[in-house]
Amino acid sequence: MTHAYLSDAQSTIALLSEWRKAGAIRAVDFAFAKGLCAIGQERGFDVDPFTVLMAAVCSLHLSDGHVCIDLGKVFSAPDDYLPIPDNAPKTLVSLASILSQTHVEACISALSQCKTVTVSGQDTAPLALKGQRLYLLRFYQYEERIAQAVTLRVAPLMAFTDASDRASTLLRQALEVLFKDDDMSLSSSQMLACAIGARSRFAIVTGGPGTGKTSTVLRLLAALQSIASETNGEKLRIALGAPTGKAAARLSQSIRDSVAKLPYNELPGNVTEHDIPSEVTTLHRLLGSRPNTRQFVHNQRNPLIIDVLVIDEASMVDVSLMASVVQALKHQTRLILLGDKDQLASVDAGAVLGQLAKDADDAQYNQATRAWLHSVTGIELAGASGQEEVPVLAQNVAMLTHSFRFDANSGIGQLAQMVNHGKPDHALLKRFKDNTLADAIWLIDDISSQAIIEHAKSGTVERFIKDGSIDAAEQHGPHPSPVGYSAYLSLLKSAQGRFDEDTPEQQWNDFAKQVLTCFERFQVLCAMRQGPYGVQAINQLIESALIDKDTLKQEGSFYQGRPVLMTRNDYNLGLKNGDVGIVIKRWVQTSTGPAFVPRVAFPSDKDDTSVRWFSVSRLQSLETVFAMTVHKSQGSEFEHACLILPDKVNAVVTKELTYTAITRAKRFLSIVSPNTKVLTDAIENPIHRESGLML
């Protein structure tokens, strides 16, 4: 017997209205479901109540990053898909009670016959059904577009089907040159990744921090240019992209530091360092953003004129943006994705890299792939001899396994590995909490507790921010102390009286660059934006502590030394979401003459030696960034990263978030939390995003 709320669409709308008032669904979810009924009325048909109900559930789950909902799972665990808030009226009917009186087959049958649902994905119905997965139409189309683009590119290129062919021979020669000075016990996975990346028009290179993703792709591009120039006499047109300005700037710098070191003159063909681009652009700029629209200048009708596209930090690319990228590529264009599959997925819906590379750890190469890789690289793959019943996509995925940053004794490396495995290692956690790890400490102290706020004169927070520890001497014993913000604060203090209106511009630039570099050594990371342990509260706490102690002087909102974060792209100014600047008072020529006024210094987007100065009146969408969210920190690395966890278990604090925060630290990690259980619970709380991409 069907529940009364599923007797007709209006009854279902009445239920959704009650859920909206109770906070179980959002206003936008209710409006979407109600809009389906309006479409039916306009076109003269009744919308099935199952469709109305599941449309609201599907819309709700987009906000959690899901691309679709699996109807079978919804029926199996309805309370997971639509929990009733604790403060809701006791009389409120739950999704579980609604679905308990029907079955999933009836729901799927009703959806497949409803005129607001397409089963082909080709018409303009608002919803799409594929098997038992329900999508908003555009998200179904995004996944289809990505799947088609990958399928088009995964087959080995004809030139690389036989290891004795000329292209394979040239690749073997290029790899021998590019890896000749390496210890292959450490770099074998990099060489294999280069071979896999060259073999077809689609490849994924994934690996944790310090595994050499950038150096690997540089060698791959050099090998591809070598083969192209030797076989065709022409060079490849290569573009490098990243999802954020910060990620783009970091990759640009990494490439500039490494590109000149490759042995070009020993490679087959005629290759120079100028054949490898060093400028990385954001994907939005590469595609050509159009204001107030999801459309881009470059698309299927106006594709990018390139032969190779490399996307770094691909884990941050959502399904919508990735669909736009592949739509703007010509069929013959190579696509290479770089990233850490275990990091946080994109803020928006989808987890494209994580899904495409989910089996990378298993190295599921068939016999043909293994034989070709052995012939080209000389490396015999360990493990199974190769089975034919393995995914085609797996032949295009390479996992970098050796970390050149963290050795076996690194606490950061061990903690990151433990989190990735999803199982707390209590012996390691005890060492962490006892502060016997050389590069990681656990600070039980609750830096956001009311007691510390009320007794700010004790200097606890100020000491923590300056030194990176509540009490470095006590906490570490023989271990080196972590860095804090003291270096950048000291620089600012040392500048008093040193600069005046006669100070040369280059000297101002050098000083600002020093300040920016020192600030970037340390970063406080928060799991959440709101609440006593969120970014807003922690920033206020740090700001108050430093100003109260006279470390910083409050002179308006743009005071000397205030660190600021861009929260939106501003292409007119050349500033991107995630860019960090520092307010510095400097002499400038004003309408009334030279004077000391606040200006915001940002690193140059062209090189690592200069800065850009902006008047505060020109900058929009800024926030203070003594602390930032873990999401905002993606694409960055800090000498010392400090993660602040809340005092209670929270759905936001997941395995992926914790792993991402830990791996932002290059040399030192600290975690601040009054509740040790939050960390262990986070390790056992992985993110799962519903998607049909791999199907």
XYZ file of C-alpha atoms in Angstrom:
695
model
C 0.000 0.000 0.000
C 1.372 3.417 -0.975
C 1.715 6.121 1.679
C -0.882 8.909 1.545
C 1.859 11.446 0.840
C 2.523 9.595 -2.436
C -1.130 9.536 -3.523
C -0.659 12.593 -5.750
C 1.897 15.323 -6.432
C 0.157 17.951 -4.299
C 0.230 15.657 -1.268
C 3.970 15.157 -1.819
C 4.470 18.925 -2.109
C 2.687 19.315 1.238
C 5.172 16.871 2.788
C 8.130 18.706 1.261
C 6.777 21.966 2.662
C 6.820 20.471 6.145
C 10.365 19.187 5.619
C 11.472 22.622 4.428
C 10.008 24.339 7.512
C 11.786 21.810 9.744
C 15.120 22.347 7.943
C 15.315 18.794 6.540
C 15.544 20.152 2.978
C 16.532 23.552 1.628
C 14.295 26.168 0.062
C 15.954 25.520 -3.310
C 15.160 21.784 -3.084
C 11.514 22.547 -2.361
C 11.369 25.107 -5.183
C 12.864 22.641 -7.671
C 10.313 19.941 -6.838
C 7.482 22.442 -6.946
C 8.764 23.708 -10.293
C 8.347 20.222 -11.789
C 4.659 20.345 -10.913
C 4.392 23.754 -12.583
C 5.968 22.324 -15.755
C 3.384 19.534 -15.754
C 0.509 21.972 -15.351
C 1.789 24.139 -18.212
C 2.162 21.132 -20.525
C -1.037 19.386 -19.500
C 0.184 16.317 -17.627
C 0.441 15.205 -14.012
C 3.870 14.769 -12.473
C 4.228 11.488 -10.617
C 4.601 11.934 -6.815
C 7.685 9.667 -6.784
C 9.318 12.114 -9.192
C 8.461 15.092 -6.990
C 9.824 13.341 -3.900
C 13.068 12.098 -5.429
C 13.682 15.397 -7.232
C 13.905 17.122 -3.841
C 16.218 14.411 -2.454
C 18.440 14.590 -5.551
C 18.646 18.397 -5.350
C 19.491 18.215 -1.638
C 22.420 15.887 -2.235
C 24.014 18.152 -4.825
C 24.917 20.432 -1.911
C 27.007 17.586 -0.448
C 28.911 17.081 -3.681
C 26.915 14.135 -5.039
C 26.304 14.151 -8.782
C 23.280 11.845 -8.519
C 21.428 9.599 -6.087
C 21.352 5.806 -6.214
C 17.690 4.946 -5.678
C 18.542 1.481 -4.397
C 20.680 3.011 -1.652
C 18.012 5.599 -0.856
C 15.498 2.817 -0.219
C 18.055 0.802 1.780
C 19.068 3.663 4.088
C 16.563 6.544 3.734
C 17.605 8.208 6.997
C 21.123 8.667 5.587
C 19.726 10.505 2.578
C 17.241 12.694 4.412
C 17.747 12.791 8.182
C 15.142 14.597 10.271
C 16.653 17.414 12.391
C 16.693 16.825 16.156
C 14.547 19.896 16.802
C 11.866 18.915 14.244
C 8.284 18.313 15.434
C 7.758 14.740 16.646
C 4.826 14.430 14.238
C 6.998 15.075 11.168
C 6.889 12.091 8.817
C 10.314 10.750 7.794
C 11.497 9.582 4.381
C 11.973 6.118 5.893
C 8.311 5.848 6.848
C 7.243 7.010 3.364
C 9.421 4.467 1.560
C 8.638 1.613 3.934
C 5.258 1.211 2.239
C 6.608 0.817 -1.284
C 9.665 -0.586 -3.083
C 12.422 0.708 -5.326
C 11.120 -1.018 -8.477
C 7.849 0.932 -8.236
C 9.783 4.178 -7.862
C 12.035 3.486 -10.857
C 9.043 2.476 -12.990
C 7.181 5.679 -12.094
C 10.226 7.854 -12.821
C 10.893 6.196 -16.174
C 7.355 6.969 -17.335
C 7.216 10.556 -16.067
C 7.518 13.233 -18.755
C 9.823 15.370 -16.565
C 12.414 12.547 -16.582
C 14.521 11.458 -19.555
C 16.038 8.004 -19.801
C 18.131 8.904 -22.850
C 19.628 12.171 -21.639
C 18.886 13.713 -25.033
C 15.784 15.837 -24.423
C 15.224 18.807 -22.139
C 13.490 17.099 -19.213
C 14.783 18.478 -15.875
C 15.754 15.009 -14.560
C 17.618 12.048 -16.065
C 17.393 8.391 -15.049
C 20.115 5.875 -15.855
C 19.531 2.461 -14.359
C 18.697 3.263 -10.760
C 20.633 6.518 -10.664
C 18.689 9.784 -10.749
C 20.365 13.011 -11.906
C 19.524 16.598 -12.539
C 19.798 16.600 -16.323
C 22.822 18.843 -16.661
C 24.865 16.711 -14.235
C 24.003 13.599 -16.200
C 25.201 15.379 -19.330
C 28.424 16.469 -17.583
C 29.266 12.875 -16.686
C 28.373 11.616 -20.154
C 30.631 14.241 -21.713
C 33.568 13.282 -19.485
C 33.018 9.548 -20.021
C 32.912 9.992 -23.797
C 36.081 12.112 -23.791
C 37.980 9.542 -21.712
C 36.684 6.596 -23.769
C 37.784 8.353 -26.953
C 41.345 8.648 -25.654
C 42.147 5.533 -23.597
C 43.188 3.175 -26.407
C 46.949 2.983 -27.061
C 48.028 5.085 -30.015
C 48.987 3.071 -33.101
C 52.566 4.313 -32.799
C 52.875 2.681 -29.363
C 51.065 -0.628 -29.890
C 54.282 -2.494 -30.678
C 57.368 -1.970 -28.529
C 59.577 -2.330 -31.598
C 57.879 0.541 -33.469
C 59.856 3.719 -34.013
C 57.860 5.821 -31.518
C 58.322 3.229 -28.774
C 62.027 3.042 -29.566
C 62.358 6.839 -29.372
C 60.438 6.847 -26.091
C 62.808 4.212 -24.693
C 65.818 6.331 -25.715
C 64.289 9.505 -24.237
C 63.506 7.813 -20.919
C 67.028 6.431 -20.682
C 68.373 9.976 -21.037
C 65.857 11.620 -18.705
C 66.323 9.088 -15.892
C 70.023 8.279 -16.398
C 71.151 9.873 -13.110
C 68.277 8.572 -10.972
C 68.293 5.780 -8.442
C 65.715 3.587 -10.127
C 64.826 1.892 -6.864
C 63.254 5.244 -5.989
C 62.224 6.593 -9.413
C 60.862 3.506 -11.162
C 57.233 4.589 -10.670
C 58.073 7.959 -12.280
C 59.560 6.286 -15.350
C 56.542 3.994 -15.621
C 54.252 7.034 -15.341
C 56.081 8.718 -18.239
C 55.668 5.633 -20.393
C 51.967 5.307 -19.530
C 51.451 9.028 -20.187
C 53.012 8.756 -23.651
C 51.138 5.646 -24.764
C 47.674 7.156 -25.312
C 45.831 10.479 -25.434
C 44.603 10.209 -21.829
C 46.606 9.628 -18.664
C 46.382 10.145 -14.936
C 49.481 10.571 -12.771
C 48.566 10.434 -9.113
C 50.570 10.283 -5.913
C 50.961 11.766 -2.482
C 52.985 14.852 -1.514
C 56.617 14.850 -2.529
C 56.298 11.897 -4.913
C 57.491 13.981 -7.856
C 54.345 14.577 -9.912
C 55.712 17.820 -11.374
C 59.154 16.443 -12.249
C 57.480 13.391 -13.795
C 55.228 15.420 -16.063
C 58.141 17.641 -17.114
C 60.069 14.568 -18.230
C 56.965 13.234 -19.953
C 56.517 16.492 -21.890
C 60.203 16.521 -22.839
C 59.888 12.929 -24.107
C 56.751 13.781 -26.105
C 58.454 16.806 -27.681
C 61.468 14.654 -28.491
C 59.341 12.031 -30.256
C 57.256 14.646 -32.094
C 60.257 16.601 -33.366
C 62.040 13.416 -34.479
C 59.035 11.819 -36.215
C 57.094 14.822 -37.531
C 59.636 17.620 -37.428
C 57.101 19.721 -35.500
C 56.771 20.621 -31.829
C 53.664 20.019 -29.775
C 51.527 22.927 -28.587
C 51.258 22.398 -24.829
C 49.029 24.170 -22.303
C 49.271 23.880 -18.517
C 46.205 24.518 -16.362
C 45.146 24.400 -12.729
C 41.789 24.928 -11.005
C 42.905 27.863 -8.819
C 45.282 30.782 -9.077
C 47.277 29.532 -6.104
C 47.760 26.094 -7.667
C 48.689 27.693 -10.990
C 51.295 29.969 -9.366
C 52.818 27.104 -7.399
C 53.142 24.849 -10.451
C 54.581 27.731 -12.508
C 57.273 28.266 -9.898
C 58.026 24.562 -9.635
C 58.421 24.275 -13.397
C 60.658 27.356 -13.584
C 62.899 25.817 -10.928
C 63.221 22.507 -12.781
C 62.770 22.958 -16.515
C 66.329 24.136 -17.255
C 67.865 21.093 -15.541
C 66.709 18.519 -18.099
C 69.367 17.102 -20.523
C 67.748 18.384 -23.730
C 70.853 18.114 -25.897
C 71.035 14.357 -25.287
C 67.434 13.671 -26.308
C 66.461 12.427 -29.771
C 65.216 15.211 -31.992
C 65.732 18.904 -31.407
C 64.294 19.847 -28.005
C 65.087 22.856 -25.821
C 63.722 24.143 -22.542
C 61.653 26.670 -24.517
C 59.546 23.775 -25.812
C 58.210 23.182 -22.292
C 55.862 25.983 -21.172
C 56.470 27.359 -17.699
C 53.376 29.533 -17.411
C 50.354 27.857 -15.864
C 46.924 29.456 -16.131
C 43.668 28.820 -14.356
C 41.241 26.616 -16.237
C 38.644 29.397 -16.227
C 41.072 31.767 -17.917
C 42.271 29.081 -20.331
C 38.703 28.365 -21.426
C 37.716 32.046 -21.460
C 35.233 32.834 -18.707
C 32.028 34.647 -19.575
C 30.536 36.749 -16.763
C 27.310 35.496 -15.171
C 27.156 32.288 -17.204
C 28.424 28.709 -17.092
C 29.486 29.005 -20.728
C 33.049 29.591 -21.930
C 34.582 31.150 -25.029
C 36.221 27.825 -25.910
C 33.806 24.948 -26.433
C 32.936 22.233 -28.934
C 32.458 24.781 -31.715
C 35.522 26.817 -30.772
C 38.076 24.344 -29.367
C 41.456 25.151 -27.889
C 44.222 24.996 -30.493
C 46.582 22.768 -28.490
C 48.040 19.275 -28.750
C 48.501 18.561 -25.046
C 46.698 19.815 -21.940
C 48.100 19.098 -18.492
C 45.838 19.819 -15.496
C 47.529 19.984 -12.105
C 45.657 19.577 -8.778
C 42.960 17.780 -10.751
C 41.320 16.529 -7.544
C 39.953 20.058 -7.130
C 38.199 20.098 -10.521
C 34.446 19.550 -10.210
C 32.342 17.648 -12.717
C 30.958 20.800 -14.345
C 34.375 22.357 -15.003
C 35.889 19.075 -16.198
C 33.010 18.663 -18.630
C 33.692 22.153 -19.988
C 37.395 21.329 -20.347
C 36.894 18.128 -22.345
C 34.256 19.806 -24.511
C 36.830 22.444 -25.484
C 39.421 19.874 -26.605
C 39.832 18.576 -30.125
C 39.573 14.791 -30.389
C 43.302 14.382 -31.014
C 44.368 16.535 -28.040
C 46.110 14.666 -25.231
C 44.738 15.162 -21.712
C 46.990 14.485 -18.711
C 45.616 14.813 -15.172
C 47.943 15.308 -12.202
C 46.868 15.176 -8.590
C 46.543 13.303 -5.350
C 43.471 11.075 -5.604
C 43.239 10.868 -1.805
C 42.910 14.610 -1.203
C 39.684 16.505 -0.699
C 37.520 16.548 -3.783
C 36.212 19.737 -5.353
C 34.036 22.099 -3.343
C 31.303 21.705 -5.961
C 29.697 18.444 -7.091
C 31.781 15.531 -8.263
C 35.075 13.816 -7.487
C 36.337 13.209 -11.004
C 39.997 12.405 -10.293
C 39.192 10.289 -7.253
C 36.715 8.202 -9.245
C 38.852 7.787 -12.361
C 41.931 6.858 -10.310
C 40.241 4.968 -7.472
C 42.080 1.703 -8.241
C 45.478 3.281 -8.891
C 47.052 1.611 -5.830
C 46.394 -1.819 -7.342
C 48.288 -1.218 -10.627
C 45.747 -3.255 -12.599
C 47.769 -3.614 -15.798
C 46.974 -6.409 -18.236
C 49.598 -8.624 -19.845
C 49.908 -6.480 -22.985
C 50.480 -3.314 -20.951
C 53.012 -5.018 -18.680
C 54.955 -6.424 -21.623
C 55.053 -3.053 -23.406
C 56.088 -1.200 -20.220
C 58.876 -3.713 -19.583
C 60.175 -3.329 -23.134
C 60.144 0.480 -23.008
C 61.389 1.005 -19.431
C 63.216 -2.206 -18.577
C 61.180 -2.388 -15.371
C 59.600 -5.720 -14.419
C 56.359 -4.985 -12.596
C 56.011 -6.820 -9.320
C 52.858 -8.674 -8.336
C 50.461 -10.511 -10.595
C 51.638 -11.475 -14.057
C 48.813 -9.501 -15.620
C 45.226 -10.454 -16.200
C 43.070 -9.627 -19.177
C 39.905 -9.028 -17.131
C 40.946 -5.631 -15.839
C 39.494 -2.171 -16.581
C 40.660 -0.517 -19.795
C 40.982 2.783 -17.929
C 43.427 1.215 -15.458
C 45.989 0.930 -18.289
C 46.135 4.741 -18.345
C 46.619 5.394 -14.626
C 50.029 5.674 -12.943
C 50.600 5.830 -9.201
C 53.790 7.441 -7.875
C 54.772 5.507 -4.778
C 58.006 6.896 -3.346
C 57.914 10.116 -1.305
C 61.087 12.147 -1.687
C 59.846 14.504 1.040
C 58.988 12.153 3.901
C 61.271 9.282 4.880
C 60.282 6.230 6.903
C 60.886 8.109 10.169
C 58.774 11.131 9.279
C 55.839 11.602 11.597
C 54.012 13.592 8.911
C 54.492 10.789 6.390
C 53.401 8.090 8.831
C 50.326 10.033 9.931
C 49.316 10.744 6.330
C 49.674 7.054 5.457
C 47.664 6.027 8.515
C 44.838 8.400 7.624
C 44.833 7.151 4.032
C 44.466 3.569 5.195
C 41.383 4.652 7.131
C 42.350 2.788 10.292
C 43.801 4.434 13.421
C 47.251 3.149 14.403
C 47.034 3.527 18.165
C 50.770 3.009 18.712
C 51.564 5.813 16.250
C 48.854 8.051 17.736
C 50.325 7.515 21.205
C 53.744 8.633 19.943
C 52.062 11.627 18.314
C 50.251 12.610 21.503
C 53.376 12.003 23.605
C 55.287 14.317 21.233
C 57.975 11.763 20.413
C 57.684 12.303 16.650
C 60.409 14.608 15.376
C 58.236 16.619 12.991
C 54.716 16.448 14.445
C 53.080 17.347 17.764
C 49.617 17.093 19.287
C 48.561 20.082 21.331
C 45.755 19.135 23.686
C 45.360 22.791 24.610
C 42.090 24.347 23.510
C 43.236 27.636 22.010
C 39.683 28.801 21.395
C 38.385 28.046 24.883
C 36.648 30.808 26.778
C 39.335 30.597 29.470
C 42.080 31.616 27.058
C 39.969 34.377 25.538
C 39.281 35.788 28.992
C 42.930 35.558 29.990
C 44.513 36.784 26.771
C 46.971 38.773 28.859
C 48.711 35.472 29.618
C 50.011 35.580 26.054
C 49.068 31.951 25.293
C 47.600 32.628 21.874
C 50.289 35.149 20.995
C 53.015 32.621 21.862
C 51.288 29.955 19.812
C 51.006 32.204 16.747
C 54.541 33.517 16.990
C 56.253 30.191 17.736
C 53.843 27.677 16.238
C 53.472 26.069 19.658
C 51.886 26.824 23.007
C 55.219 26.220 24.727
C 57.907 25.081 22.324
C 60.496 24.322 24.982
C 58.195 22.063 26.996
C 56.480 20.403 24.068
C 59.474 19.313 22.025
C 62.419 18.628 24.277
C 65.314 17.752 21.945
C 63.264 18.193 18.775
C 63.547 21.411 16.749
C 60.808 23.922 17.442
C 58.238 24.643 14.736
C 58.040 28.015 13.042
C 55.186 30.443 13.537
C 54.397 33.925 12.291
C 57.299 35.458 14.235
C 59.569 35.816 11.186
C 57.119 37.974 9.244
C 56.109 39.947 12.344
C 59.768 40.659 13.154
C 60.408 41.844 9.622
C 57.536 44.301 9.838
C 58.817 45.616 13.167
C 62.364 45.985 11.835
C 61.060 48.181 8.998
C 59.985 50.979 11.332
C 62.051 54.052 10.508
C 63.995 52.311 7.746
C 61.878 53.475 4.804
C 60.811 56.915 3.674
C 59.761 58.751 0.520
C 63.283 58.437 -0.924
C 63.392 54.644 -0.623
C 63.780 53.144 -4.142
C 60.872 51.105 -5.505
C 63.009 47.970 -5.765
C 63.791 48.178 -2.066
C 60.083 48.339 -1.241
C 59.516 45.338 -3.515
C 62.335 43.330 -1.944
C 60.997 44.058 1.524
C 57.435 43.094 0.595
C 58.665 39.884 -1.033
C 60.548 38.994 2.159
C 57.443 39.607 4.259
C 55.270 37.465 1.973
C 57.803 34.630 1.926
C 58.141 34.648 5.722
C 54.388 34.677 6.217
C 53.976 31.629 3.979
C 56.221 29.498 6.216
C 53.361 28.913 8.682
C 49.615 28.523 8.284
C 46.755 27.795 10.662
C 44.135 25.544 9.053
C 40.552 25.062 10.209
C 38.106 22.318 9.308
C 35.115 24.671 9.299
C 34.209 28.291 8.641
C 31.682 28.777 11.442
C 31.642 28.022 15.156
C 34.239 28.516 17.911
C 36.789 26.400 15.991
C 36.011 27.860 12.574
C 38.032 30.248 10.456
C 36.117 33.368 11.454
C 36.446 32.800 15.211
C 40.112 31.734 15.044
C 41.051 34.716 12.872
C 39.394 37.060 15.359
C 41.128 35.315 18.248
C 44.573 35.568 16.643
C 44.009 39.140 15.544
C 42.901 40.178 19.046
C 45.857 38.439 20.693
C 48.443 40.083 18.420
C 46.860 43.530 18.597
C 46.278 43.354 22.356
C 49.934 42.480 22.820
C 50.985 45.420 20.658
C 52.566 43.073 18.116
C 50.242 44.624 15.552
C 48.674 48.080 15.794
C 44.994 48.462 14.977
C 44.804 51.409 12.586
C 41.610 50.780 10.679
C 40.674 47.568 8.935
C 43.768 47.687 6.714
C 46.394 47.767 9.445
C 50.084 47.113 8.871
C 50.747 43.381 8.670
C 47.175 42.199 8.089
C 47.246 39.086 5.876
C 44.364 38.937 3.396
C 42.928 36.252 1.124
C 41.161 36.824 -2.183
C 37.849 34.945 -2.130
C 36.915 35.561 -5.780
C 38.749 35.954 -9.072
C 39.313 39.542 -10.184
C 40.580 39.268 -13.734
C 40.709 43.050 -14.137
C 43.402 43.194 -11.457
C 44.972 39.849 -12.313
C 44.141 38.464 -8.863
C 42.689 35.016 -8.331
C 40.627 33.254 -5.716
C 43.076 32.007 -3.072
C 45.792 34.647 -3.611
C 47.295 35.833 -0.305
C 48.623 39.358 0.254
C 49.944 41.432 3.160
C 48.991 44.996 4.080
C 52.131 47.157 4.242
C 52.204 50.888 4.924
C 54.490 52.536 2.405
C 55.261 55.921 0.912
C 53.195 56.685 -2.177
C 52.356 59.798 -4.111
C 48.796 60.882 -3.265
C 46.726 63.797 -4.525
C 47.953 65.848 -1.537
C 51.583 64.767 -1.779
C 53.683 61.794 -0.623
C 52.417 60.002 2.475
C 52.497 56.695 4.353
C 49.363 54.800 3.302
C 48.342 51.128 3.444
C 48.842 49.110 0.288
C 48.341 45.379 -0.227
C 51.335 43.499 -1.621
C 50.664 40.273 -3.548
C 53.271 37.963 -5.084
C 53.774 38.450 -8.801
C 52.001 35.997 -11.073
C 54.937 36.225 -13.505
C 57.983 35.308 -11.413
C 59.089 34.735 -7.829
C 61.173 37.887 -7.448
C 58.648 40.713 -7.734
C 55.390 41.821 -6.137
C 52.233 43.681 -7.121
C 50.893 46.590 -5.066
C 47.214 47.471 -4.866
C 45.301 50.320 -3.316
C 42.893 48.971 -0.697
C 40.001 50.775 -2.403
C 40.438 48.634 -5.536
C 40.212 45.302 -3.742
C 36.930 43.482 -3.234
C 36.107 40.088 -1.703
C 38.901 39.978 0.872
C 39.090 38.266 4.246
C 41.733 38.055 6.960
C 43.825 34.903 6.674
C 45.798 34.220 9.826
C 43.733 31.048 9.517
C 42.164 29.508 6.409
C 39.975 26.499 5.740
C 41.616 23.243 4.703
C 39.701 23.525 1.416
C 41.343 26.886 0.690
C 44.785 25.455 1.479
C 44.647 22.932 -1.374
C 47.407 23.587 -3.859
C 49.605 25.124 -1.133
C 52.441 23.863 1.036
C 53.765 25.324 4.277
C 56.899 24.690 6.265
C 54.633 24.299 9.298
C 50.889 23.609 9.060
C 48.719 23.674 12.165
C 45.323 21.988 11.982
C 42.655 23.096 14.455
C 40.002 20.450 15.044
C 36.693 21.082 16.828
C 35.914 19.705 20.278
C 33.139 17.421 19.015
C 32.805 14.851 16.263
C 31.540 16.600 13.131
C 30.512 15.270 9.717
C 32.734 17.923 8.092
C 35.890 16.467 9.646
C 36.566 13.552 7.301
C 39.432 11.283 6.352
C 40.097 13.286 3.186
C 40.045 16.646 4.979
C 42.450 15.383 7.642
C 44.784 13.866 5.036
C 44.761 17.077 3.000
C 45.590 19.173 6.081
C 48.414 16.870 7.184
C 50.000 16.859 3.744
C 50.077 20.667 3.528
C 52.981 20.454 6.019
C 56.433 20.105 4.503
C 58.562 20.042 7.670
C 56.355 20.337 10.714
C 52.780 19.517 11.651
C 50.787 20.337 14.750
C 47.191 19.563 15.595
C 45.269 21.561 18.161
C 42.151 20.076 19.708
C 40.728 19.553 23.175
C 39.252 16.203 22.118
C 41.547 13.441 20.852
C 38.579 11.349 19.683
C 37.808 13.790 16.881
C 40.956 12.750 14.989
C 40.348 9.002 15.284
C 36.723 9.428 14.245
C 37.782 11.524 11.240
C 40.124 8.757 10.062
C 37.170 6.359 9.984
C 34.869 8.865 8.246
C 35.647 8.798 4.504
C 33.777 10.969 2.023
C 31.640 9.115 -0.474
C 30.263 11.025 -3.436
C 27.568 9.354 -5.492
C 28.368 9.213 -9.188
C 27.841 7.034 -12.223
C 31.051 8.077 -13.990
C 32.851 4.756 -13.555
C 29.810 2.809 -14.751
